[in-house]
Amino acid sequence: MDFGIEKILKISELSEQTGLSAHTLRYYEKHGLINASNRSEAGYRFYNDSDLRRVQFVKTARNTGFSLADIGQLLSIRVDKRSHSCQDVTDITQKKLLEVSAKLTELQSMQQTLELLLESCCGGPENATHCSIMEALDAGLLRDDNKEARIIK
Amino acid sequence: MDFGIEKILKISELSEQTGLSAHTLRYYEKHGLINASNRSEAGYRFYNDSDLRRVQFVKTARNTGFSLADIGQLLSIRVDKRSHSCQDVTDITQKKLLEVSAKLTELQSMQQTLELLLESCCGGPENATHCSIMEALDAGLLRDDNKEARIIK
DNA sequence: TATAACCTTAGAGCCAACTCTAAGGTCAAT
DNA sequence: ATTGACCTTAGAGTTGGCTCTAAGGTTATA
Ligand SMILES: [Zn+2]
Ligand SMILES: [Zn+2]
Ligand SMILES: [Zn+2]
Ligand SMILES: [Zn+2]
């Protein structure tokens, strides 16, 4: 067990520890994600170790791609793990993975199109009257939302 | 040469032709991307073939991932190709490719992290007291914005 | 005691690209 | 003449996640 003396942090110190701005910390609090378990008489927020760990959890989840709404759900599991199952956790994670994968597919298609466009154009200083990129955009033969990426050579 | 009779479209017809809503077409017009070259006496927008082609250009560019600001630039090249170079076009395209690639890298990192998380969790109905996903998020050892994705087994 | 550096709150602003509403005018068909 | 489907405009609302401002109160240091 760690019986080290608990460090109490003010918001700017928590900000420093976590890399999240004080504004963002207050914003997260307003949205029910985090809290300062104590306040000074003057109303200053005081964060203890447990508060800090919760904020770090939020930050890690955020970096992993979860939305604040997702994180709200993950946090409610976190505070009462006994009432939730691994499946509850994987449901959230799986949903996020599907979102990310979908976006990835879309971006990969865009990337491919942009690469093809760049390959087709000389990129030189002569005027753009016969620029193949402009022609391709004019022809409308590039990827459509539903269809596969395709470009006519 | 195509001497077919020019089809004049009202906004709902242009909407049908392009798949863009009338709202969106007006929005694009307000932002200087497109225009109706004629209006009826009552003020109804009338689009000719040239207008239609321009709208289709915008739509194609949009599908390719260009922002409306990018498209504004592409359009000003399009109306005066002689005053612009292929390099002007590739500059815009290259910039967009870099943006897309950056986002792609980020999403791939998220995808990998999420996949690792899912692999590590049983996803079963027992309670989450020892859920490895929760532990990983708590440990804060997942991908950080700058660092490579990593997760402790 | 004064100055600076903190802290508080409610609420506004920002970003992109729509999306929709309100209040009204137009047009074709019945 | 009256539906009802269209059209017009200015402007507000949506999304998510901040980011910042204003106006004021507190605390540490010189
Ligand atoms: Zn060229
Ligand atoms: Zn070119
Ligand atoms: Zn499990
Ligand atoms: Zn689990």
XYZ file of C-alpha atoms (C1' of nucleotides) and ligand atoms in Angstrom:
370
model
C 0.000 0.000 0.000
C 1.086 3.547 -0.651
C 0.744 5.591 2.514
C 2.372 8.631 0.932
C 0.849 11.904 1.980
C -1.960 12.865 -0.315
C -1.173 15.817 -2.508
C -3.969 18.355 -2.706
C -4.008 20.290 -5.947
C -5.501 23.581 -6.969
C -6.920 23.785 -10.442
C -3.780 25.259 -12.017
C -1.719 22.480 -10.463
C -4.100 19.856 -11.716
C -3.884 21.529 -15.089
C -0.113 21.252 -14.961
C -0.257 17.605 -13.879
C -2.666 16.594 -16.604
C -1.916 18.926 -19.464
C -5.575 19.937 -19.577
C -6.332 23.641 -19.245
C -8.171 24.934 -16.181
C -10.908 26.007 -18.585
C -11.193 22.466 -19.856
C -11.251 21.034 -16.351
C -14.132 23.330 -15.403
C -15.825 22.420 -18.648
C -15.538 18.714 -17.833
C -16.921 19.392 -14.391
C -19.863 21.313 -15.788
C -20.572 18.296 -17.963
C -20.487 15.907 -15.064
C -17.292 14.076 -15.903
C -15.073 15.177 -13.060
C -15.301 16.985 -9.761
C -13.194 18.579 -7.054
C -13.966 16.666 -3.894
C -13.254 19.733 -1.776
C -13.428 23.459 -1.932
C -11.654 26.104 0.108
C -13.733 28.551 2.108
C -13.384 30.983 -0.719
C -14.670 28.413 -3.167
C -11.362 27.362 -4.735
C -11.404 23.809 -6.053
C -9.216 21.265 -4.246
C -8.411 18.011 -5.978
C -7.147 14.911 -4.184
C -5.414 11.829 -5.600
C -8.671 10.151 -6.448
C -9.831 13.232 -8.343
C -6.528 13.295 -10.185
C -6.818 9.660 -11.201
C -10.301 10.235 -12.500
C -9.128 13.184 -14.574
C -6.284 11.094 -15.930
C -8.750 8.372 -16.852
C -10.771 10.954 -18.756
C -7.690 12.199 -20.524
C -6.568 8.730 -21.514
C -10.036 7.857 -22.774
C -10.113 11.110 -24.706
C -6.765 10.338 -26.321
C -8.072 6.933 -27.247
C -10.839 8.598 -29.208
C -13.830 8.291 -26.927
C -16.320 11.135 -26.945
C -17.239 12.872 -23.718
C -20.560 11.038 -23.809
C -18.753 7.695 -24.103
C -16.507 8.724 -21.258
C -19.523 9.550 -19.131
C -20.646 5.951 -19.560
C -17.185 4.554 -18.905
C -16.983 6.622 -15.732
C -20.265 5.338 -14.415
C -18.928 1.830 -14.929
C -15.694 2.832 -13.261
C -17.321 3.993 -10.041
C -19.344 0.819 -9.720
C -17.547 -1.966 -11.523
C -19.511 -4.599 -9.648
C -22.772 -3.544 -11.262
C -21.367 -3.669 -14.757
C -20.027 -6.373 -16.992
C -17.061 -6.620 -19.302
C -19.611 -6.671 -22.057
C -20.837 -3.229 -21.056
C -17.281 -2.033 -21.548
C -16.692 -3.822 -24.838
C -20.000 -2.543 -26.195
C -18.779 1.015 -25.833
C -15.354 0.144 -27.160
C -16.706 -1.821 -30.091
C -19.051 0.999 -31.047
C -16.147 3.414 -31.019
C -14.017 1.062 -33.078
C -16.731 0.863 -35.699
C -16.940 4.649 -35.868
C -13.209 4.968 -36.188
C -13.006 2.265 -38.829
C -15.743 3.883 -40.869
C -14.004 7.228 -40.798
C -10.766 5.512 -41.663
C -12.256 3.912 -44.746
C -13.577 7.244 -45.894
C -10.280 8.999 -45.358
C -8.351 6.236 -47.101
C -10.571 6.660 -50.109
C -9.926 10.391 -50.075
C -6.222 9.815 -49.716
C -6.164 7.482 -52.675
C -8.094 9.942 -54.797
C -5.822 12.816 -53.848
C -2.742 10.713 -54.612
C -4.099 9.760 -58.006
C -4.868 13.398 -58.718
C -1.349 14.435 -57.785
C 0.177 11.692 -59.896
C -1.814 12.810 -62.896
C -0.737 16.454 -62.751
C 2.670 17.766 -63.692
C 2.542 20.346 -60.917
C 4.648 22.623 -63.040
C 4.562 26.351 -63.755
C 2.713 26.233 -67.062
C -0.869 27.389 -67.063
C -3.705 25.229 -65.905
C -5.715 25.161 -69.123
C -5.159 21.439 -69.468
C -4.573 20.552 -65.844
C -5.634 16.988 -65.303
C -6.720 17.676 -61.730
C -9.110 20.359 -62.880
C -10.284 18.050 -65.637
C -10.903 15.234 -63.193
C -12.888 17.472 -60.861
C -14.830 18.774 -63.836
C -15.530 15.316 -65.175
C -16.988 14.307 -61.847
C -15.541 10.833 -62.183
C -13.890 10.761 -58.808
C -15.101 8.924 -55.789
C -18.743 9.442 -54.956
C -19.845 8.938 -51.414
C -21.204 5.469 -51.941
C -19.101 4.233 -54.786
C -15.622 2.961 -54.940
C -12.852 5.380 -55.728
C -12.270 5.484 -59.449
C -10.612 7.856 -61.810
C -10.365 7.715 -65.545
C -6.824 7.821 -66.840
C -19.896 20.274 -80.366
C -23.101 19.767 -78.457
C -25.805 22.037 -79.777
C -28.484 20.463 -77.596
C -31.019 22.885 -76.214
C -29.894 24.239 -72.883
C -31.913 22.998 -69.963
C -32.841 25.708 -67.482
C -33.323 24.437 -63.961
C -35.132 25.774 -60.965
C -33.481 25.213 -57.621
C -35.459 22.062 -56.809
C -34.494 20.616 -60.179
C -30.854 21.459 -59.649
C -31.166 19.854 -56.254
C -32.516 16.723 -57.875
C -29.772 16.714 -60.513
C -26.962 17.120 -58.007
C -28.218 15.475 -54.861
C -27.534 18.663 -52.924
C -30.463 20.162 -51.035
C -31.883 23.509 -52.088
C -30.824 24.762 -48.678
C -27.267 23.702 -49.360
C -27.283 25.264 -52.806
C -28.398 28.599 -51.322
C -25.774 28.180 -48.641
C -23.072 27.658 -51.257
C -24.300 30.710 -53.112
C -24.217 32.828 -49.964
C -20.614 31.745 -49.540
C -19.676 32.711 -53.052
C -19.141 29.249 -54.481
C -21.973 29.066 -56.955
C -24.571 31.286 -58.530
C -27.730 31.224 -60.592
C -26.913 33.133 -63.746
C -30.528 34.198 -64.106
C -33.559 34.991 -62.030
C -37.222 35.070 -62.939
C -39.104 38.323 -62.498
C -40.315 37.016 -59.168
C -36.764 36.314 -58.113
C -36.706 32.563 -58.642
C -33.232 31.228 -59.364
C -32.606 29.848 -62.869
C -29.583 27.665 -63.476
C -28.115 26.956 -66.905
C -25.745 24.183 -68.004
C -22.710 26.168 -67.003
C -24.142 26.732 -63.536
C -24.894 23.041 -63.268
C -21.363 22.070 -64.237
C -19.974 24.426 -61.641
C -22.187 22.936 -58.963
C -21.100 19.463 -59.995
C -17.480 20.550 -59.762
C -18.150 21.745 -56.221
C -19.830 18.499 -55.333
C -17.017 16.402 -56.748
C -14.417 18.469 -54.928
C -16.444 18.172 -51.736
C -16.571 14.390 -52.098
C -12.841 14.374 -52.614
C -12.444 15.992 -49.213
C -11.770 19.616 -50.079
C -13.142 22.234 -47.713
C -15.387 24.975 -49.002
C -12.459 27.362 -48.648
C -10.286 25.080 -50.780
C -13.062 24.839 -53.306
C -13.280 28.617 -53.443
C -9.656 28.646 -54.518
C -10.110 25.835 -57.002
C -13.061 27.671 -58.510
C -11.109 30.852 -59.014
C -8.526 28.808 -60.876
C -11.286 27.135 -62.854
C -12.731 30.390 -64.158
C -9.340 31.632 -65.301
C -7.098 28.673 -65.969
C -4.753 30.793 -68.048
C -3.732 32.890 -65.056
C -2.965 29.905 -62.898
C -0.445 27.125 -63.019
C -0.627 23.410 -62.429
C 1.442 24.129 -59.364
C -1.308 26.310 -57.944
C -3.589 23.313 -58.256
C -1.160 20.796 -56.824
C -0.394 23.111 -53.897
C -4.016 22.957 -52.819
C -4.219 19.239 -53.473
C -0.968 18.493 -51.681
C -2.046 20.506 -48.663
C -5.280 18.550 -48.504
C -3.417 15.268 -48.866
C -1.223 16.174 -45.924
C -4.249 16.973 -43.806
C -5.937 13.737 -44.748
C -2.800 11.718 -44.125
C -2.325 13.290 -40.710
C -5.866 12.477 -39.691
C -5.439 9.007 -41.072
C -2.391 8.392 -38.938
C -4.234 9.562 -35.876
C -7.248 7.398 -36.584
C -5.083 4.375 -37.308
C -3.448 4.803 -33.948
C -6.860 4.978 -32.302
C -8.004 1.950 -34.212
C -5.010 -0.044 -33.102
C -5.497 0.966 -29.491
C -9.178 0.067 -29.578
C -8.395 -3.286 -31.154
C -5.812 -4.042 -28.510
C -8.276 -3.084 -25.811
C -10.923 -5.352 -27.268
C -8.481 -8.223 -27.581
C -7.508 -7.854 -23.940
C -11.069 -7.996 -22.566
C -13.214 -11.090 -22.393
C -16.346 -9.099 -23.179
C -18.307 -11.519 -21.070
C -21.147 -11.091 -18.595
C -19.106 -11.230 -15.415
C -18.608 -8.005 -13.542
C -16.054 -5.436 -14.534
C -14.003 -5.378 -11.343
C -10.986 -6.720 -13.178
C -11.797 -5.559 -16.681
C -8.568 -5.076 -18.570
C -10.006 -2.220 -20.609
C -10.857 -0.287 -17.474
C -7.444 -1.109 -16.094
C -5.721 0.092 -19.221
C -7.639 3.366 -19.190
C -6.874 3.745 -15.515
C -3.205 3.005 -15.993
C -2.984 5.736 -18.584
C -0.562 3.717 -20.639
C -2.409 4.015 -23.893
C -1.479 6.213 -26.769
C -0.735 9.779 -25.814
C -1.109 12.424 -28.450
C 2.564 12.653 -29.245
C 3.751 9.223 -28.417
C 3.484 5.984 -30.247
C 0.622 3.691 -29.390
C 1.603 1.314 -26.651
C -0.249 -0.798 -24.186
C 1.075 -2.918 -21.397
C -0.019 -6.517 -21.594
C -0.725 48.101 1.351
C -0.310 47.353 -3.121
C 0.548 44.597 -6.889
C 0.424 40.390 -9.375
C -1.050 36.085 -9.888
C -4.266 33.319 -8.836
C -9.365 31.897 -8.332
C -14.755 32.159 -9.100
C -19.146 32.366 -12.181
C -22.292 32.794 -16.099
C -22.333 33.035 -20.415
C -20.590 34.159 -25.147
C -17.788 32.836 -29.126
C -15.536 29.593 -32.243
C -15.106 26.009 -35.915
C -17.288 23.891 -40.383
C -20.901 22.819 -42.968
C -24.876 22.524 -42.940
C -30.032 22.428 -41.492
C -34.017 24.466 -40.375
C -37.552 28.126 -39.303
C -40.507 32.019 -39.947
C -42.940 34.890 -42.645
C -44.181 35.740 -46.732
C -44.511 35.786 -52.244
C -45.569 32.891 -56.739
C -47.609 29.641 -59.676
C -50.313 25.747 -61.638
C -54.279 23.231 -61.227
C -58.952 22.738 -59.813
C -60.922 31.631 -55.687
C -58.581 28.378 -53.239
C -55.562 24.809 -52.418
C -50.873 23.164 -52.238
C -46.436 22.956 -53.935
C -43.106 25.680 -54.902
C -40.027 29.843 -54.202
C -37.791 33.999 -51.510
C -35.079 36.138 -47.422
C -32.764 36.832 -43.002
C -31.447 34.700 -39.462
C -31.375 31.095 -35.805
C -30.094 26.380 -34.412
C -27.149 22.093 -34.584
C -22.910 19.338 -33.578
C -18.789 18.581 -30.091
C -15.341 20.223 -27.576
C -13.494 23.439 -26.264
C -11.813 28.533 -25.598
C -12.341 32.859 -23.983
C -14.336 37.086 -21.708
C -16.159 39.958 -18.160
C -16.512 41.184 -13.723
C -15.315 40.329 -9.626
C -13.145 37.857 -5.178
C -8.607 35.800 -2.897
C -3.891 35.051 -1.707
C 1.088 35.345 -1.751
C 4.868 38.305 -1.986
C 7.442 42.839 -1.603
Zn 0.557 20.544 -65.872
Zn -2.171 20.068 -63.518
Zn -13.870 -9.863 -18.499
Zn -13.193 -6.512 -19.610
